[in-house]
XYZ file of C-alpha atoms in Angstrom:
749
model
C 144.253 166.920 116.196
C 144.344 165.647 119.802
C 141.694 163.062 120.669
C 140.064 162.884 124.089
C 139.199 159.191 124.006
C 141.432 156.248 123.154
C 140.454 153.902 120.328
C 141.984 150.857 122.049
C 138.517 149.296 122.503
C 137.431 150.007 118.962
C 137.965 147.090 116.541
C 140.341 147.779 113.666
C 137.693 146.878 111.069
C 135.418 149.700 112.330
C 137.720 152.469 111.132
C 137.816 156.096 112.255
C 134.199 157.002 111.450
C 131.280 155.357 113.331
C 129.515 154.004 110.266
C 128.220 151.121 112.357
C 125.947 153.552 114.244
C 124.073 154.685 111.151
C 120.687 153.060 110.420
C 120.380 150.972 107.257
C 117.487 150.503 104.847
C 117.562 146.757 104.312
C 116.477 145.733 100.824
C 116.240 149.297 99.515
C 116.841 149.611 95.760
C 119.734 151.665 94.452
C 118.636 153.892 91.556
C 120.951 154.297 88.564
C 123.063 157.444 88.663
C 123.986 157.256 84.991
C 127.339 157.079 83.275
C 129.758 159.936 84.028
C 129.115 162.851 81.703
C 132.793 163.516 81.036
C 136.128 161.787 81.661
C 137.989 162.731 84.819
C 140.325 165.657 84.171
C 143.587 164.773 85.888
C 145.979 167.319 84.422
C 145.582 171.052 84.938
C 147.123 172.820 81.903
C 145.748 176.140 83.134
C 147.903 175.765 86.296
C 151.382 174.748 85.046
C 152.771 174.613 88.617
C 150.141 172.161 89.885
C 151.113 168.685 91.054
C 148.168 167.412 89.030
C 150.406 167.579 85.986
C 152.771 164.896 87.290
C 150.269 162.322 88.614
C 149.508 160.563 85.333
C 152.309 157.984 85.514
C 151.176 156.882 88.969
C 147.502 156.696 88.036
C 148.494 154.688 84.953
C 150.463 152.233 87.088
C 147.513 151.594 89.405
C 145.089 151.293 86.485
C 147.379 148.720 84.854
C 146.946 146.598 87.989
C 143.173 146.706 87.736
C 143.293 143.189 86.272
C 145.867 140.504 86.828
C 146.605 136.810 87.219
C 144.547 134.921 89.801
C 146.170 132.284 92.034
C 145.160 128.807 90.820
C 144.058 127.613 94.252
C 141.841 129.310 96.816
C 143.508 130.311 100.100
C 142.274 128.829 103.401
C 140.182 131.757 104.598
C 136.983 131.913 106.661
C 133.673 131.119 104.973
C 131.764 133.903 106.731
C 131.030 136.827 104.382
C 130.913 139.160 107.408
C 134.336 138.060 108.627
C 135.760 138.422 105.141
C 134.329 141.918 104.785
C 135.689 143.022 108.148
C 139.077 141.664 107.177
C 139.095 143.656 103.925
C 137.887 146.783 105.729
C 140.708 146.383 108.246
C 143.178 146.118 105.369
C 141.806 149.294 103.759
C 141.982 151.226 107.026
C 145.527 149.998 107.526
C 146.335 151.473 104.110
C 144.772 154.751 105.291
C 141.441 154.656 103.521
C 139.011 157.030 105.202
C 136.054 154.631 104.955
C 135.464 151.224 103.434
C 132.420 148.970 103.064
C 131.268 145.983 101.040
C 128.100 145.316 99.091
C 126.460 143.193 96.451
C 126.845 144.988 93.127
C 123.413 146.350 92.081
C 122.422 146.191 88.478
C 122.167 149.989 88.520
C 125.935 150.196 89.084
C 126.912 148.329 85.894
C 127.883 150.913 83.296
C 126.906 150.393 79.692
C 129.835 152.582 78.582
C 133.024 151.955 80.579
C 135.227 154.790 81.818
C 138.508 154.387 79.975
C 141.998 155.666 80.714
C 143.057 156.683 77.206
C 146.714 157.008 78.219
C 146.824 153.221 78.714
C 146.103 152.562 75.047
C 149.805 152.910 74.118
C 152.444 150.598 75.491
C 154.820 152.461 77.810
C 158.506 151.546 77.968
C 159.960 151.746 81.438
C 163.694 151.923 82.071
C 164.949 150.426 85.309
C 168.228 151.650 86.735
C 171.139 149.189 86.657
C 171.364 149.185 90.440
C 167.820 147.917 90.786
C 168.258 145.206 88.173
C 171.512 143.955 89.753
C 170.178 143.916 93.293
C 169.540 140.235 93.907
C 167.325 141.066 96.855
C 164.939 143.062 94.667
C 165.095 141.280 91.318
C 161.666 139.611 91.614
C 160.123 142.841 92.901
C 161.419 144.631 89.824
C 160.133 141.789 87.650
C 156.619 142.106 89.127
C 156.786 145.851 88.513
C 157.692 145.307 84.858
C 154.848 142.832 84.523
C 152.413 145.417 85.906
C 153.475 147.970 83.316
C 153.083 145.403 80.554
C 149.451 144.661 81.357
C 146.780 145.550 78.841
C 144.620 148.621 78.812
C 141.031 148.823 80.127
C 138.972 145.707 79.634
C 135.962 146.482 77.488
C 133.727 143.604 78.556
C 130.960 144.075 81.078
C 132.033 143.409 84.660
C 129.970 140.541 86.091
C 131.547 140.308 89.543
C 128.765 139.983 92.150
C 130.456 141.769 95.076
C 132.426 144.952 95.618
C 134.669 146.566 98.198
C 134.077 150.332 98.094
C 136.822 152.676 99.315
C 136.290 156.336 100.204
C 139.118 158.905 100.496
C 138.140 162.140 102.211
C 139.463 165.524 101.215
C 141.664 167.318 103.726
C 141.221 171.065 104.269
C 141.183 173.094 101.057
C 144.567 174.836 100.743
C 144.439 178.609 101.027
C 145.857 180.616 98.148
C 147.935 182.706 100.573
C 149.515 179.914 102.625
C 153.125 178.812 102.098
C 153.481 176.144 99.452
C 150.029 176.646 97.978
C 151.195 177.016 94.375
C 151.636 173.271 93.965
C 148.523 172.000 95.791
C 145.672 174.344 94.936
C 142.697 172.853 93.095
C 143.751 169.217 93.289
C 141.513 167.664 95.896
C 139.851 165.250 93.475
C 143.191 164.356 91.908
C 144.757 163.684 95.318
C 141.833 161.454 96.286
C 142.112 159.638 92.959
C 145.804 158.934 93.528
C 145.548 157.811 97.131
C 142.378 155.779 96.534
C 143.910 154.037 93.527
C 146.924 153.031 95.642
C 144.677 151.389 98.250
C 142.479 149.783 95.582
C 145.429 148.387 93.609
C 146.828 146.663 96.698
C 143.435 145.215 97.669
C 142.815 143.949 94.109
C 146.246 142.318 94.052
C 145.570 140.761 97.425
C 142.193 139.237 96.467
C 143.730 137.684 93.349
C 146.562 136.230 95.456
C 143.911 134.625 97.682
C 142.508 132.901 94.564
C 139.532 135.164 93.749
C 139.152 137.255 90.618
C 139.110 141.001 91.318
C 139.103 144.195 89.319
C 139.973 147.731 90.343
C 137.597 150.544 89.313
C 138.903 154.093 89.525
C 137.722 157.483 88.295
C 139.991 156.970 85.248
C 139.165 153.344 84.432
C 135.955 151.568 85.474
C 133.073 149.388 84.367
C 131.065 150.164 87.495
C 129.383 153.358 88.633
C 131.280 154.364 91.770
C 128.544 156.654 93.058
C 125.962 153.873 92.818
C 128.307 151.490 94.641
C 128.783 154.065 97.429
C 125.016 154.245 97.847
C 124.730 150.449 97.868
C 127.495 150.045 100.465
C 126.154 152.747 102.759
C 129.070 155.142 102.255
C 126.755 157.786 100.789
C 123.120 158.845 100.906
C 121.070 160.529 98.218
C 120.807 164.298 98.478
C 119.526 167.057 96.288
C 121.872 167.390 93.359
C 123.801 164.192 94.051
C 124.959 162.131 96.988
C 126.890 162.847 100.144
C 128.467 161.114 103.103
C 127.039 161.739 106.588
C 130.453 162.606 108.035
C 132.383 164.345 105.227
C 129.600 165.630 103.003
C 130.545 165.627 99.332
C 134.251 166.050 99.990
C 135.553 162.657 98.972
C 136.728 160.474 96.136
C 135.839 156.836 95.437
C 137.399 153.682 94.066
C 136.064 150.131 94.182
C 137.316 146.590 93.819
C 134.794 144.143 92.382
C 135.361 140.475 93.095
C 134.033 136.928 92.998
C 134.689 136.561 96.748
C 131.366 136.412 98.623
C 131.170 139.424 100.943
C 128.674 140.929 103.393
C 126.081 143.217 101.812
C 126.227 146.261 104.118
C 123.074 147.767 102.648
C 122.148 151.391 101.828
C 121.756 154.013 104.526
C 118.282 154.807 105.766
C 116.842 158.175 104.779
C 118.135 160.977 106.978
C 120.855 158.805 108.511
C 123.167 161.803 108.751
C 121.105 163.086 111.666
C 122.110 159.962 113.622
C 125.679 161.069 113.998
C 124.919 162.583 117.395
C 126.915 164.089 120.225
C 128.956 160.935 120.767
C 130.369 161.276 117.260
C 131.161 164.948 117.787
C 133.019 164.118 121.011
C 134.799 161.006 119.700
C 133.167 158.706 122.260
C 134.225 155.097 121.851
C 137.420 155.906 120.017
C 136.012 157.135 116.697
C 137.444 160.250 115.175
C 135.737 163.194 116.880
C 133.534 165.475 114.855
C 135.054 168.577 116.519
C 138.374 167.792 114.797
C 136.950 168.712 111.410
C 138.924 168.124 108.256
C 142.584 167.098 108.436
C 144.833 170.170 108.738
C 142.060 172.422 109.922
C 143.756 175.367 111.620
C 147.263 174.300 110.566
C 149.294 175.255 107.487
C 150.274 172.327 105.332
C 153.988 173.092 105.243
C 154.133 172.635 109.053
C 152.873 169.042 108.978
C 150.482 167.274 111.340
C 152.838 167.192 114.293
C 154.227 170.264 116.137
C 157.865 169.626 115.225
C 158.405 173.390 115.296
C 158.125 173.236 119.084
C 160.979 170.745 119.475
C 164.344 172.147 120.483
C 166.761 172.614 117.567
C 170.518 172.299 117.944
C 173.528 172.907 115.703
C 174.776 169.303 115.816
C 173.110 165.923 116.446
C 172.965 164.843 120.088
C 175.312 161.913 119.354
C 178.874 162.462 118.175
C 179.433 162.125 114.427
C 183.088 162.542 113.466
C 182.566 163.257 109.776
C 186.270 162.837 108.951
C 186.206 159.290 110.367
C 182.977 158.107 108.721
C 183.903 155.863 105.788
C 181.835 155.623 102.629
C 180.670 152.036 102.264
C 179.437 149.996 99.272
C 175.970 148.503 99.065
C 177.679 145.102 99.325
C 178.129 145.838 103.074
C 174.408 146.012 103.778
C 173.515 142.884 105.757
C 170.406 142.223 103.633
C 172.484 142.437 100.466
C 175.033 140.142 102.108
C 172.287 137.662 102.851
C 171.091 137.816 99.248
C 174.677 137.090 98.129
C 174.844 134.024 100.344
C 176.957 135.435 103.180
C 174.454 134.291 105.847
C 173.937 130.839 104.424
C 171.525 129.071 102.110
C 168.421 129.493 104.237
C 168.742 133.291 104.460
C 169.651 133.500 100.766
C 166.564 131.472 99.864
C 164.345 133.790 101.929
C 165.845 136.860 100.270
C 165.315 135.521 96.768
C 162.357 137.413 95.398
C 161.782 139.105 98.757
C 160.275 135.879 100.093
C 160.437 137.068 103.704
C 157.805 139.636 102.569
C 156.003 137.813 99.763
C 155.319 134.641 101.771
C 152.563 136.679 103.453
C 149.983 137.540 100.742
C 149.050 140.944 102.118
C 152.704 142.026 102.042
C 153.061 140.452 98.613
C 150.096 142.499 97.336
C 152.238 145.659 97.662
C 155.215 144.285 95.759
C 153.880 144.994 92.227
C 153.202 148.597 93.272
C 156.688 148.965 94.741
C 158.356 147.358 91.727
C 156.266 149.360 89.278
C 157.329 152.623 90.887
C 161.064 151.921 90.595
C 161.510 153.516 87.131
C 159.504 156.537 88.281
C 162.235 157.321 90.855
C 164.344 158.638 87.983
C 163.415 160.467 84.818
C 164.512 163.209 82.470
C 165.055 166.687 83.817
C 163.464 169.519 81.838
C 166.140 171.195 79.680
C 165.305 174.684 80.953
C 164.723 175.788 84.521
C 161.414 177.372 85.374
C 161.986 180.894 86.702
C 160.964 181.767 90.269
C 162.701 178.964 92.134
C 165.739 180.802 93.470
C 164.436 181.225 97.054
C 165.496 178.217 99.194
C 162.950 178.979 101.926
C 160.031 179.215 99.517
C 161.159 176.026 97.764
C 161.353 174.154 101.070
C 157.828 175.302 101.914
C 156.543 174.116 98.541
C 158.150 170.707 98.950
C 156.937 170.237 102.524
C 153.421 171.474 101.806
C 153.152 169.096 98.848
C 154.393 166.057 100.747
C 152.256 166.728 103.818
C 149.195 167.408 101.666
C 149.715 164.114 99.828
C 149.991 162.229 103.137
C 153.553 162.234 104.501
C 153.791 162.031 108.301
C 157.154 163.820 108.718
C 159.355 165.775 106.304
C 162.810 167.208 106.871
C 165.527 168.674 104.680
C 169.321 168.586 104.989
C 172.480 168.809 102.946
C 173.823 165.426 101.905
C 177.257 164.803 103.401
C 179.589 162.770 101.220
C 179.623 159.899 103.720
C 175.848 159.434 103.295
C 176.390 158.261 99.699
C 177.159 154.621 99.067
C 180.588 154.259 97.497
C 179.632 151.496 95.017
C 176.458 150.036 93.581
C 175.510 146.343 93.797
C 177.152 145.711 90.424
C 180.445 147.172 91.707
C 180.207 150.453 89.769
C 181.336 153.542 91.722
C 178.775 156.094 92.912
C 179.817 159.727 92.855
C 177.716 162.186 94.887
C 175.430 163.988 92.472
C 172.967 166.098 94.476
C 173.432 168.606 97.288
C 170.161 168.340 99.210
C 168.063 165.538 100.652
C 164.306 165.666 101.296
C 163.506 163.046 103.946
C 160.016 161.538 104.114
C 158.837 159.510 107.100
C 155.734 157.316 106.970
C 154.171 156.038 110.187
C 153.759 152.228 110.129
C 150.418 152.537 111.889
C 149.719 152.540 115.615
C 146.521 150.480 115.468
C 148.019 147.600 113.539
C 151.134 147.709 115.726
C 148.836 147.407 118.766
C 147.327 144.206 117.437
C 150.660 142.629 116.576
C 153.504 140.996 118.461
C 155.993 142.882 116.324
C 157.284 139.735 114.663
C 154.126 137.996 113.434
C 152.581 137.744 109.963
C 151.777 141.438 109.508
C 155.235 142.789 110.382
C 156.660 142.600 106.867
C 153.563 144.233 105.406
C 153.948 147.080 107.911
C 157.358 147.862 106.452
C 156.161 147.471 102.864
C 153.171 149.765 103.377
C 155.381 152.559 104.696
C 158.024 152.072 101.998
C 155.312 152.005 99.310
C 153.741 155.256 100.540
C 157.108 157.012 100.830
C 157.989 155.892 97.324
C 154.677 157.108 95.934
C 154.793 160.549 97.526
C 158.511 161.002 96.929
C 158.123 159.941 93.329
C 155.409 162.538 92.685
C 157.410 165.399 94.218
C 160.613 164.230 92.517
C 158.792 164.316 89.163
C 157.597 167.833 89.921
C 161.124 169.006 90.702
C 162.517 167.507 87.480
C 159.688 169.139 85.547
C 160.949 172.505 86.836
C 164.414 171.841 85.380
C 166.197 170.728 88.546
C 167.711 167.289 89.071
C 165.893 164.979 91.482
C 166.081 161.266 92.198
C 164.094 159.074 94.543
C 165.840 156.614 96.840
C 163.534 153.811 97.960
C 163.989 150.439 99.595
C 164.072 148.960 96.102
C 166.948 151.085 94.779
C 168.855 153.733 96.684
C 172.249 155.430 96.438
C 172.180 156.999 99.911
C 172.105 155.796 103.507
C 168.886 156.931 105.143
C 169.897 157.066 108.833
C 172.387 159.979 108.624
C 169.918 161.975 106.534
C 167.001 161.402 108.925
C 169.289 162.468 111.774
C 170.659 165.568 110.042
C 167.244 166.715 108.795
C 165.987 167.087 112.344
C 163.465 164.255 112.405
C 164.819 162.492 115.474
C 167.759 161.273 117.542
C 169.671 158.019 117.468
C 168.103 155.596 119.953
C 169.083 152.492 121.913
C 167.532 150.443 119.162
C 170.774 151.323 117.432
C 170.855 152.154 113.764
C 167.438 153.735 114.045
C 166.395 157.361 114.542
C 163.511 157.891 116.973
C 160.975 160.676 116.482
C 159.305 162.392 119.478
C 155.772 161.966 118.070
C 155.788 158.654 116.197
C 158.707 157.079 118.053
C 160.571 154.433 116.050
C 157.373 153.423 114.228
C 158.246 154.594 110.705
C 160.064 153.899 107.453
C 161.686 156.461 105.219
C 162.065 157.556 101.638
C 164.547 160.096 100.279
C 164.580 162.538 97.389
C 167.992 163.996 96.540
C 168.011 167.142 94.449
C 169.891 170.260 93.383
C 166.792 172.456 93.847
C 167.906 175.173 96.307
C 166.364 174.343 99.693
C 166.462 175.780 103.215
C 167.711 173.032 105.558
C 166.460 171.984 108.967
C 168.586 171.651 112.089
C 168.931 168.496 114.196
C 166.741 168.185 117.284
C 167.248 167.447 120.991
C 164.268 166.152 122.971
C 166.226 164.355 125.684
C 166.302 160.924 124.063
C 169.911 160.099 124.968
C 169.108 160.435 128.659
C 165.804 158.601 128.268
C 167.375 155.636 126.490
C 170.110 155.526 129.126
C 167.349 154.964 131.688
C 165.318 152.559 129.558
C 166.357 149.262 127.991
C 162.926 147.898 127.079
C 163.798 147.329 123.415
C 166.916 145.352 124.408
C 164.920 143.349 126.925
C 162.206 142.436 124.409
C 164.363 141.806 121.333
C 163.742 138.163 120.268
C 167.363 137.638 119.231
C 169.114 139.821 121.861
C 170.672 141.985 119.153
C 170.153 145.341 120.967
C 172.759 146.256 123.582
C 171.922 146.647 127.267
C 175.233 148.422 127.713
C 176.549 151.864 126.828
C 177.113 153.542 123.488
C 180.309 152.902 121.543
C 182.041 154.539 118.592
C 181.452 152.728 115.305
C 182.676 154.048 111.939
C 182.814 157.579 113.333
C 179.361 157.424 114.968
C 178.498 157.359 118.664
C 175.659 154.856 119.045
C 174.134 151.950 120.886
C 175.469 149.537 118.284
C 173.143 146.602 117.515
C 174.391 143.293 116.242
C 173.108 143.671 112.687
C 173.953 140.085 111.751
C 171.793 138.694 114.582
C 169.011 141.099 113.696
C 169.127 140.390 109.961
C 169.237 136.600 110.439
C 166.169 136.651 112.657
C 164.168 139.013 110.459
C 164.995 137.153 107.256
C 164.482 133.591 108.546
C 161.593 134.177 110.965
C 159.481 131.054 110.459
C 156.555 132.147 112.652
C 155.992 135.508 111.019
C 157.212 137.894 108.331
C 160.216 140.036 109.339
C 160.327 141.730 112.762
C 159.579 145.083 114.371
C 159.476 143.970 118.003
C 161.626 146.915 119.137
C 159.158 149.374 117.601
C 156.207 147.561 119.087
C 157.539 147.713 122.658
C 159.264 151.144 122.725
C 157.699 153.593 125.243
C 157.710 156.245 122.500
C 155.273 154.129 120.450
C 152.214 156.075 121.627
C 148.640 156.538 120.439
C 148.540 160.330 120.630
C 145.524 160.901 122.886
C 145.246 163.844 125.271
C 146.042 161.731 128.352
C 149.512 160.973 126.972
C 150.494 164.587 126.396
C 151.714 165.312 129.956
C 153.976 162.261 129.884
C 155.295 163.173 126.449
C 156.039 166.729 127.598
C 157.713 165.440 130.792
C 159.881 162.968 128.891
C 161.030 165.767 126.589
C 161.578 168.512 129.174
C 161.985 167.046 132.681
C 165.009 164.720 132.913
C 164.177 163.522 136.447
C 160.869 162.017 135.220
C 162.308 159.857 132.439
C 163.168 156.820 134.535
C 159.729 156.466 136.105
C 157.979 157.190 132.795
C 159.893 154.252 131.273
C 158.862 152.076 134.218
C 155.243 153.292 134.025
C 155.105 152.124 130.395
C 155.476 148.546 131.658
C 153.034 148.968 134.513
C 150.209 150.136 132.247
C 150.860 147.237 129.866
C 152.132 149.134 126.832
C 153.691 146.724 124.400
C 151.133 143.965 124.931
C 148.940 142.605 122.136
C 145.486 144.169 121.740
C 143.366 141.436 120.069
C 140.731 143.958 118.928
C 143.300 145.458 116.570
C 144.152 142.235 114.773
C 142.406 142.463 111.398
C 144.754 140.241 109.318
C 144.849 136.470 108.819
C 147.927 134.379 109.649
C 148.719 133.187 106.143
C 151.979 131.808 104.747
C 153.025 130.463 101.338
C 154.512 127.086 100.514
C 157.513 126.404 98.257
C 155.224 126.594 95.189
C 153.791 129.995 96.150
C 150.442 128.562 97.204
C 148.864 130.460 100.127
C 148.507 128.216 103.173
C 147.521 128.650 106.792
C 150.538 129.566 108.883
C 151.792 126.598 110.887
C 153.176 128.815 113.653
C 152.649 132.413 114.691
C 154.666 134.495 117.096
C 152.281 135.643 119.849
C 154.589 137.437 122.261
C 153.622 139.336 125.354
C 156.196 141.261 127.375
C 158.912 138.857 128.505
C 160.812 141.032 131.043
C 164.178 139.453 130.219
C 166.757 140.320 132.884
C 169.368 142.878 131.746
C 172.638 141.346 130.559
C 176.081 142.747 131.222
C 178.661 143.381 128.529
C 180.383 140.056 129.263
C 177.117 138.099 129.043
C 175.691 139.671 125.901
C 177.684 138.498 122.904
C 177.496 141.270 120.317
C 179.518 141.688 117.154
C 180.117 144.523 114.747
C 181.534 144.684 111.222
C 183.582 147.744 110.308
C 184.614 148.018 106.630
C 187.753 145.887 106.951
C 185.618 142.963 108.258
C 183.086 143.242 105.432
C 183.421 141.947 101.844
C 184.907 144.192 99.178
C 182.546 146.177 96.963
C 183.096 143.808 94.041
C 182.918 140.500 95.950
C 180.729 138.178 93.878
C 181.221 135.065 95.973
C 179.671 134.491 99.385
C 181.700 135.951 102.246
C 180.507 134.518 105.577
C 180.874 136.898 108.556
C 183.805 136.337 110.894
C 181.927 136.232 114.189
C 185.034 135.798 116.320
C 186.605 138.934 114.878
C 183.278 140.785 115.173
C 183.063 139.973 118.904
C 186.623 141.194 119.411
C 185.923 144.449 117.606
C 182.880 145.154 119.741
C 184.786 144.462 122.948
C 187.646 146.746 121.874
C 185.396 149.647 120.825
C 185.863 153.017 122.515
C 183.215 155.025 124.251
C 182.544 158.520 122.952
C 184.382 160.018 125.933
C 187.461 157.860 125.291
C 187.305 158.705 121.622
C 187.161 162.432 122.298
C 189.997 162.198 124.819
C 192.260 160.368 122.407
C 191.387 162.678 119.545
C 192.102 165.729 121.708
C 195.501 164.259 122.515
C 196.439 164.030 118.828
C 194.917 160.562 118.513
C 195.043 159.519 114.832
C 191.609 158.100 114.021
C 192.875 156.819 110.643
C 195.063 154.272 112.430
C 192.381 153.170 114.888
C 190.068 150.773 113.057
C 190.688 148.097 115.641
C 189.634 150.254 118.565
C 187.053 152.720 117.240
C 184.908 150.287 115.230
């Protein structure tokens, strides 16, 4: 879908649908709709190939978070019910809810017989992989995940919460029986909505409890409240013959709700016939709302192709940057700079911030996703069915099934490649060796969200939550598809930010989802730019692989240094690419970057480079000519990069700020942030190679895989290595003249 009008002037709390334009019937009573006649049927035994049959574990996890501990003290938040409601709506839209509204819970919505998830009645043992348990950076995340699984089943008592946040998830286009990949996704619209809605609801319930207010999640599988009645009360539905419907999506939606003790705005029911008020402005998308002409998501486009026209991007045999596979060393997880910080290599302050993921959890909205992330860790693995299901010998068909499933569930980009040996870590965090065990990688990219990025500085209090949201979604979708593959008798394992055996960057590059950019160890995509996080599934299911792409990024980044100019810690090079560990890249100083992101005292983490990159675009029609020119006309790239500054891209849009600047003290109590990074474009003057002090750490300058003690980086040696590094041209020339790369660590690193 290409929109005609920008949503830059539309507040984030308003969402994609113009609910604010619909008339309300103030004080109208909500009639009882009655208890559901039958429990929600999640599994589909009549369709053994359906993804519905692997969703239960994920629904169970969200339902186990329907109740939880409440912070002992109330957070310093605004008193206005309207402001609180808009904040929660903004959070729901950031998590990709289709619509969200708040209301006072009517008596008609209180069920006399609760909906119960019978699968929660038995305690479920969850086995966490050794790597996750030994990862000091993730130990508290794993602990919160275990705690979520240990929570009790559905509460039987009547829910007395006075207010509710109601969340609507629309159905995308119904899959056609004849389209590629349909076997896995037919007849699961309600199940998909249940899964995605429960994810949003679980995070919001966790968040409210962290703010000091009791909250309970109500889903189609576990609820004490009538979701249909709540939708009527909140103005997300209107009564129609035979049931209720939404003015914009009809009856094609699923619902969840979060009830709470927090006083919220009562939106009120819709007035009779409010659907007729949609009007021509809605159809056209005037004011930045989603246009009615767009129809359902994926209308006119097969699911296996994805939302973005990646099939139109030029494919090439090799990546556009040199990768000398013979010279790329396998490295242990101990070399990762975040792991090094957790081990004490970057000092006590960084180690303290890494303990329990504090650089994320100090912000309550980011912390609200941690139990979901931790709870999904054991679902990355699992037993493989002892016998293989027949009919999965065709790599092309299998690839279409996988891509259709992931795109249908909500992935933004999907690519497939073979896993080269160098993409596997050599050793786990406990020092045990890792031997490559799967041939293929399925790469999942999740957009971190343009609207929220517009309202942020890139390194303020929402930055960490942006990363967590994308990692959480990739882990959810990858986990579901990994479970499906194992169910068919093929090995599959998810690799998430919590526990991974592979390096993501080479797999994103090889699967044709982007090119290496000036930002450095980051692949940039032509449609979502650098604004994404990734998840990986490795598998031995036969799959057709994708080729790398070339959309002119190397030339563009040569002519643009905006990310280097705007980096708060000057970790991105202004200069040329170098060879590092067999890769040609603009090599960032990962120690500088990690130190700033981990110890940022005026925000949570940092994504300033993503915020300010010219490829971080909204996707409206007016941008298409510039996107096409940047991809196809080399002579336009320099002035397009300059135009990005002139039109103000990269500045903060205050209408898009929906979050509160909240921190946590040393006791975990939520407090008002003392400082907040509010950065506009700084236009730092370019620095030459002699002015910009950058370091790099090839394997011989990093700790050994089994180093248990802190190993502080040798900055002096790192500077020297960077200065001695070869360009790609020099590297090729030496290699062509019988240069022995194995003896060249000092000059090629």
